[in-house]
Amino acid sequence: QSVLTQPPSASGTPGQRVTISCSGSSSNVGRNPVNWYQQLPGTAPKVFIYSNSQRPSGVPDRFSGSKSGASASLAISGLQSEDEADYYCAAWDDSLNAWVFGGGTKLTVL
Amino acid sequence: ELQLLESGGGLVQEGGSLRLTCAASGFSFSDYAMSWVRQAPGKGLEWISGISGSSGYAYYGDSVKGRFTISRDISKNTLYLQMNSLRAEDTAVYYCAKRRHSAPQLGFEDYWGQGTLVTVSS
């Protein structure tokens, strides 16, 4: 059972907009910035959004992040086949003094 | 070029010990915090430990607290994870990662190693 809650799966067709949610509590998402990671099969994760809504260089602007209270979201617009991957949210938890991850969302491009 | 090369994984019996090593190059090792993140087969990511850039202050996840110890040798640009009292549920790919901050509780992992597999047999 992960501290942060994500839907196990999401899907969309090419060109569609998809959102992935990440629900936490006042000790983690509600208080600290959220990062989002993409993981392709057999590879190490890669940060796609940091500090709730910031995109590292090289990440397409189709990816965006937001946060409200103890919930965060990752939105992908203009869905492409190469976006098919696992996505994880993460935040520092002030009560646990540890980083906590969501359980991950497997995104399928139909 | 920035590189993180993990080693030390392998097969170990329950109750045994293993030390993972992460050789870092291409950046100022003492300026950045480092993390260990693991992924059990077919499962999600789990952050297990982080260490600050210069002070060596460390944090641990509850699942490994008291059993695992993170450390770093600045002179060798090397990060370690000493794993004791290993359990079957510690079986995972272990990644070392560099954080884009000197404090382990801030920032994010911006570079990752390729991972090393630890298998604990029961």
mmCIF file of C-alpha atoms in Angstrom:
data_model
loop_
_atom_site.group_PDB
_atom_site.id
_atom_site.type_symbol
_atom_site.label_atom_id
_atom_site.label_comp_id
_atom_site.label_asym_id
_atom_site.label_seq_id
_atom_site.Cartn_x
_atom_site.Cartn_y
_atom_site.Cartn_z
ATOM 1 C CA GLN A 1 0.000 0.000 0.000
ATOM 2 C CA SER A 2 1.643 3.205 -1.201
ATOM 3 C CA VAL A 3 1.448 6.421 0.819
ATOM 4 C CA LEU A 4 0.492 8.337 -2.339
ATOM 5 C CA THR A 5 -2.491 7.037 -4.301
ATOM 6 C CA GLN A 6 -2.486 6.835 -8.081
ATOM 7 C CA PRO A 7 -4.852 5.010 -10.432
ATOM 8 C CA PRO A 8 -3.174 1.771 -11.561
ATOM 9 C CA SER A 9 -3.953 2.440 -15.199
ATOM 10 C CA ALA A 10 -4.918 5.142 -17.670
ATOM 11 C CA SER A 11 -5.400 5.144 -21.404
ATOM 12 C CA GLY A 12 -6.113 7.353 -24.371
ATOM 13 C CA THR A 13 -5.925 7.498 -28.121
ATOM 14 C CA PRO A 14 -3.297 9.473 -30.045
ATOM 15 C CA GLY A 15 -3.955 13.190 -29.840
ATOM 16 C CA GLN A 16 -6.133 12.940 -26.737
ATOM 17 C CA ARG A 17 -5.490 14.583 -23.371
ATOM 18 C CA VAL A 18 -4.982 12.321 -20.374
ATOM 19 C CA THR A 19 -4.602 13.193 -16.703
ATOM 20 C CA ILE A 20 -3.125 11.083 -13.917
ATOM 21 C CA SER A 21 -3.956 11.920 -10.325
ATOM 22 C CA CYS A 22 -1.847 11.600 -7.194
ATOM 23 C CA SER A 23 -3.542 11.838 -3.830
ATOM 24 C CA GLY A 24 -1.655 12.320 -0.586
ATOM 25 C CA SER A 25 -2.062 13.987 2.772
ATOM 26 C CA SER A 26 -1.132 17.113 4.662
ATOM 27 C CA SER A 27 2.246 15.657 5.597
ATOM 28 C CA ASN A 28 3.399 15.089 2.029
ATOM 29 C CA VAL A 29 1.620 16.441 -1.085
ATOM 30 C CA GLY A 30 -0.269 19.002 0.971
ATOM 31 C CA ARG A 31 2.932 20.523 2.265
ATOM 32 C CA ASN A 32 5.765 19.724 -0.163
ATOM 33 C CA PRO A 33 6.449 19.904 -3.898
ATOM 34 C CA VAL A 34 5.541 16.938 -6.078
ATOM 35 C CA ASN A 35 7.757 15.323 -8.706
ATOM 36 C CA TRP A 36 6.608 13.092 -11.543
ATOM 37 C CA TYR A 37 8.746 10.369 -13.120
ATOM 38 C CA GLN A 38 8.329 8.437 -16.336
ATOM 39 C CA GLN A 39 9.669 4.901 -16.543
ATOM 40 C CA LEU A 40 9.918 3.020 -19.808
ATOM 41 C CA PRO A 41 10.141 -0.797 -19.632
ATOM 42 C CA GLY A 42 13.545 -2.025 -18.523
ATOM 43 C CA THR A 43 14.963 1.446 -17.937
ATOM 44 C CA ALA A 44 15.616 3.738 -15.005
ATOM 45 C CA PRO A 45 13.004 6.399 -14.188
ATOM 46 C CA LYS A 46 13.348 9.915 -15.551
ATOM 47 C CA VAL A 47 11.903 13.063 -14.005
ATOM 48 C CA PHE A 48 9.261 14.685 -16.214
ATOM 49 C CA ILE A 49 7.835 17.266 -13.805
ATOM 50 C CA TYR A 50 9.465 18.663 -10.655
ATOM 51 C CA SER A 51 8.291 21.099 -8.018
ATOM 52 C CA ASN A 52 4.624 20.533 -8.964
ATOM 53 C CA SER A 53 4.723 22.088 -12.418
ATOM 54 C CA GLN A 54 8.283 22.629 -13.647
ATOM 55 C CA ARG A 55 9.502 20.816 -16.745
ATOM 56 C CA PRO A 56 13.176 19.857 -17.092
ATOM 57 C CA SER A 57 14.810 20.769 -20.357
ATOM 58 C CA GLY A 58 14.089 18.192 -23.011
ATOM 59 C CA VAL A 59 10.642 17.248 -21.719
ATOM 60 C CA PRO A 60 7.944 18.152 -24.260
ATOM 61 C CA ASP A 61 5.577 20.946 -23.278
ATOM 62 C CA ARG A 62 2.730 18.480 -23.839
ATOM 63 C CA PHE A 63 3.448 17.438 -20.252
ATOM 64 C CA SER A 64 2.211 19.650 -17.430
ATOM 65 C CA GLY A 65 1.726 19.324 -13.690
ATOM 66 C CA SER A 66 -0.481 20.956 -11.115
ATOM 67 C CA LYS A 67 -1.293 20.701 -7.436
ATOM 68 C CA SER A 68 -4.210 21.686 -5.273
ATOM 69 C CA GLY A 69 -4.212 20.942 -1.575
ATOM 70 C CA ALA A 70 -3.172 17.326 -1.005
ATOM 71 C CA SER A 71 -3.709 16.250 -4.609
ATOM 72 C CA ALA A 72 -1.543 16.617 -7.685
ATOM 73 C CA SER A 73 -2.071 15.846 -11.350
ATOM 74 C CA LEU A 74 0.003 15.104 -14.400
ATOM 75 C CA ALA A 75 -1.588 16.048 -17.707
ATOM 76 C CA ILE A 76 -0.428 14.866 -21.110
ATOM 77 C CA SER A 77 -1.953 16.577 -24.114
ATOM 78 C CA GLY A 78 -1.606 15.495 -27.730
ATOM 79 C CA LEU A 79 -0.949 11.924 -26.603
ATOM 80 C CA GLN A 80 1.683 10.067 -28.606
ATOM 81 C CA SER A 81 2.621 6.401 -28.774
ATOM 82 C CA GLU A 82 5.996 7.091 -27.152
ATOM 83 C CA ASP A 83 4.187 8.357 -24.043
ATOM 84 C CA GLU A 84 3.203 4.782 -23.217
ATOM 85 C CA ALA A 85 5.023 4.145 -19.936
ATOM 86 C CA ASP A 86 4.647 3.950 -16.169
ATOM 87 C CA TYR A 87 4.288 7.258 -14.330
ATOM 88 C CA TYR A 88 5.041 7.829 -10.655
ATOM 89 C CA CYS A 89 4.451 10.786 -8.373
ATOM 90 C CA ALA A 90 6.687 11.449 -5.366
ATOM 91 C CA ALA A 91 6.815 13.885 -2.473
ATOM 92 C CA TRP A 92 8.741 14.318 0.758
ATOM 93 C CA ASP A 93 6.756 13.262 3.817
ATOM 94 C CA ASP A 94 7.425 15.423 6.870
ATOM 95 C CA SER A 95 6.012 12.818 9.265
ATOM 96 C CA LEU A 96 7.979 9.879 7.893
ATOM 97 C CA ASN A 97 11.085 11.959 7.077
ATOM 98 C CA ALA A 98 11.244 10.059 3.818
ATOM 99 C CA TRP A 99 10.346 10.359 0.164
ATOM 100 C CA VAL A 100 7.132 8.553 -0.688
ATOM 101 C CA PHE A 101 6.085 7.382 -4.131
ATOM 102 C CA GLY A 102 2.706 6.659 -5.598
ATOM 103 C CA GLY A 103 2.062 3.098 -6.714
ATOM 104 C CA GLY A 104 2.477 4.086 -10.340
ATOM 105 C CA THR A 105 0.097 4.461 -13.272
ATOM 106 C CA LYS A 106 0.525 2.419 -16.428
ATOM 107 C CA LEU A 107 -0.404 4.618 -19.383
ATOM 108 C CA THR A 108 -1.555 2.833 -22.511
ATOM 109 C CA VAL A 109 -1.894 4.581 -25.852
ATOM 110 C CA LEU A 110 -4.664 2.771 -27.707
ATOM 111 C CA GLU B 1 29.760 12.973 -19.027
ATOM 112 C CA LEU B 2 27.941 12.245 -15.782
ATOM 113 C CA GLN B 3 27.902 8.544 -14.876
ATOM 114 C CA LEU B 4 26.597 6.446 -12.028
ATOM 115 C CA LEU B 5 27.715 2.817 -12.031
ATOM 116 C CA GLU B 6 26.220 0.452 -9.465
ATOM 117 C CA SER B 7 27.775 -2.846 -8.516
ATOM 118 C CA GLY B 8 27.592 -5.393 -5.747
ATOM 119 C CA GLY B 9 24.228 -6.963 -6.442
ATOM 120 C CA GLY B 10 23.721 -10.699 -6.503
ATOM 121 C CA LEU B 11 22.140 -13.665 -4.801
ATOM 122 C CA VAL B 12 22.177 -13.849 -1.010
ATOM 123 C CA GLN B 13 20.363 -15.942 1.562
ATOM 124 C CA GLU B 14 17.832 -14.517 3.972
ATOM 125 C CA GLY B 15 19.559 -13.022 6.973
ATOM 126 C CA GLY B 16 22.695 -12.334 4.975
ATOM 127 C CA SER B 17 24.441 -9.084 4.072
ATOM 128 C CA LEU B 18 25.449 -7.316 0.893
ATOM 129 C CA ARG B 19 27.118 -3.994 0.117
ATOM 130 C CA LEU B 20 26.142 -2.055 -2.966
ATOM 131 C CA THR B 21 28.528 0.442 -4.515
ATOM 132 C CA CYS B 22 27.777 3.356 -6.820
ATOM 133 C CA ALA B 23 30.763 4.925 -8.559
ATOM 134 C CA ALA B 24 30.026 8.520 -9.563
ATOM 135 C CA SER B 25 31.830 10.625 -12.136
ATOM 136 C CA GLY B 26 31.320 13.752 -14.168
ATOM 137 C CA PHE B 27 30.092 16.055 -11.386
ATOM 138 C CA SER B 28 31.156 17.478 -8.046
ATOM 139 C CA PHE B 29 30.153 14.547 -5.861
ATOM 140 C CA SER B 30 30.224 16.416 -2.551
ATOM 141 C CA ASP B 31 27.848 19.144 -3.777
ATOM 142 C CA TYR B 32 24.805 16.929 -4.258
ATOM 143 C CA ALA B 33 22.656 14.611 -2.224
ATOM 144 C CA MET B 34 22.368 11.010 -3.379
ATOM 145 C CA SER B 35 19.533 8.493 -3.147
ATOM 146 C CA TRP B 36 18.979 4.770 -3.281
ATOM 147 C CA VAL B 37 15.660 3.748 -4.866
ATOM 148 C CA ARG B 38 14.575 0.169 -5.412
ATOM 149 C CA GLN B 39 12.006 -1.639 -7.512
ATOM 150 C CA ALA B 40 10.817 -5.144 -6.740
ATOM 151 C CA PRO B 41 10.037 -7.329 -9.769
ATOM 152 C CA GLY B 42 6.841 -6.098 -11.408
ATOM 153 C CA LYS B 43 6.289 -3.515 -8.669
ATOM 154 C CA GLY B 44 6.601 0.230 -8.244
ATOM 155 C CA LEU B 45 9.408 2.474 -7.077
ATOM 156 C CA GLU B 46 10.387 2.669 -3.422
ATOM 157 C CA TRP B 47 12.779 5.307 -2.060
ATOM 158 C CA ILE B 48 14.861 3.658 0.635
ATOM 159 C CA SER B 49 17.594 6.104 1.621
ATOM 160 C CA GLY B 50 19.196 9.460 0.943
ATOM 161 C CA ILE B 51 22.345 11.205 2.099
ATOM 162 C CA SER B 52 23.270 14.879 2.040
ATOM 163 C CA GLY B 53 25.997 16.313 -0.103
ATOM 164 C CA SER B 54 28.557 17.351 2.444
ATOM 165 C CA SER B 55 27.414 16.667 6.010
ATOM 166 C CA GLY B 56 26.610 13.039 5.355
ATOM 167 C CA TYR B 57 23.257 13.335 7.105
ATOM 168 C CA ALA B 58 21.097 10.361 6.142
ATOM 169 C CA TYR B 59 17.426 9.483 5.960
ATOM 170 C CA TYR B 60 15.842 6.041 5.627
ATOM 171 C CA GLY B 61 12.528 4.537 4.659
ATOM 172 C CA ASP B 62 10.729 2.601 7.378
ATOM 173 C CA SER B 63 11.137 -0.724 5.569
ATOM 174 C CA VAL B 64 14.951 -0.603 5.831
ATOM 175 C CA LYS B 65 15.561 1.525 8.919
ATOM 176 C CA GLY B 66 17.920 -0.241 11.313
ATOM 177 C CA ARG B 67 19.031 -2.761 8.677
ATOM 178 C CA PHE B 68 20.506 -0.670 5.861
ATOM 179 C CA THR B 69 23.182 2.024 6.112
ATOM 180 C CA ILE B 70 23.952 4.579 3.444
ATOM 181 C CA SER B 71 27.373 6.211 3.303
ATOM 182 C CA ARG B 72 29.637 8.034 0.894
ATOM 183 C CA ASP B 73 33.387 8.374 0.385
ATOM 184 C CA ILE B 74 33.984 11.841 -1.050
ATOM 185 C CA SER B 75 37.611 11.043 -1.835
ATOM 186 C CA LYS B 76 36.543 8.098 -4.004
ATOM 187 C CA ASN B 77 33.353 9.661 -5.430
ATOM 188 C CA THR B 78 31.542 6.560 -4.280
ATOM 189 C CA LEU B 79 28.178 5.927 -2.639
ATOM 190 C CA TYR B 80 27.503 2.790 -0.625
ATOM 191 C CA LEU B 81 24.514 0.907 0.712
ATOM 192 C CA GLN B 82 25.300 -1.665 3.390
ATOM 193 C CA MET B 83 22.390 -4.084 3.608
ATOM 194 C CA ASN B 84 22.139 -6.393 6.648
ATOM 195 C CA SER B 85 19.515 -8.857 7.840
ATOM 196 C CA LEU B 86 18.223 -9.210 4.307
ATOM 197 C CA ARG B 87 14.706 -10.505 3.746
ATOM 198 C CA ALA B 88 12.991 -12.039 0.732
ATOM 199 C CA GLU B 89 11.015 -8.808 0.306
ATOM 200 C CA ASP B 90 14.270 -6.895 -0.241
ATOM 201 C CA THR B 91 14.579 -8.613 -3.631
ATOM 202 C CA ALA B 92 14.641 -5.767 -6.151
ATOM 203 C CA VAL B 93 16.623 -3.764 -8.637
ATOM 204 C CA TYR B 94 18.488 -1.103 -6.668
ATOM 205 C CA TYR B 95 19.172 2.230 -8.341
ATOM 206 C CA CYS B 96 21.507 4.912 -7.109
ATOM 207 C CA ALA B 97 20.567 8.409 -8.179
ATOM 208 C CA LYS B 98 21.938 11.924 -7.930
ATOM 209 C CA ARG B 99 19.647 14.612 -6.577
ATOM 210 C CA ARG B 100 19.588 18.141 -7.977
ATOM 211 C CA HIS B 101 20.150 19.563 -4.506
ATOM 212 C CA SER B 102 22.573 19.161 -1.629
ATOM 213 C CA ALA B 103 19.788 18.196 0.790
ATOM 214 C CA PRO B 104 18.232 14.739 0.393
ATOM 215 C CA GLN B 105 14.740 15.974 1.230
ATOM 216 C CA LEU B 106 14.732 18.613 -1.495
ATOM 217 C CA GLY B 107 14.858 18.602 -5.282
ATOM 218 C CA PHE B 108 14.565 15.513 -7.418
ATOM 219 C CA GLU B 109 16.673 12.725 -8.901
ATOM 220 C CA ASP B 110 18.131 14.037 -12.142
ATOM 221 C CA TYR B 111 20.525 11.190 -12.973
ATOM 222 C CA TRP B 112 20.128 7.484 -12.346
ATOM 223 C CA GLY B 113 22.386 4.481 -12.571
ATOM 224 C CA GLN B 114 21.458 1.394 -14.573
ATOM 225 C CA GLY B 115 20.459 -0.518 -11.458
ATOM 226 C CA THR B 116 21.797 -3.672 -9.828
ATOM 227 C CA LEU B 117 19.677 -6.704 -8.997
ATOM 228 C CA VAL B 118 19.618 -8.069 -5.475
ATOM 229 C CA THR B 119 17.952 -11.433 -4.993
ATOM 230 C CA VAL B 120 17.331 -12.716 -1.471
ATOM 231 C CA SER B 121 16.521 -16.407 -1.297
ATOM 232 C CA SER B 122 14.371 -17.811 1.469
#
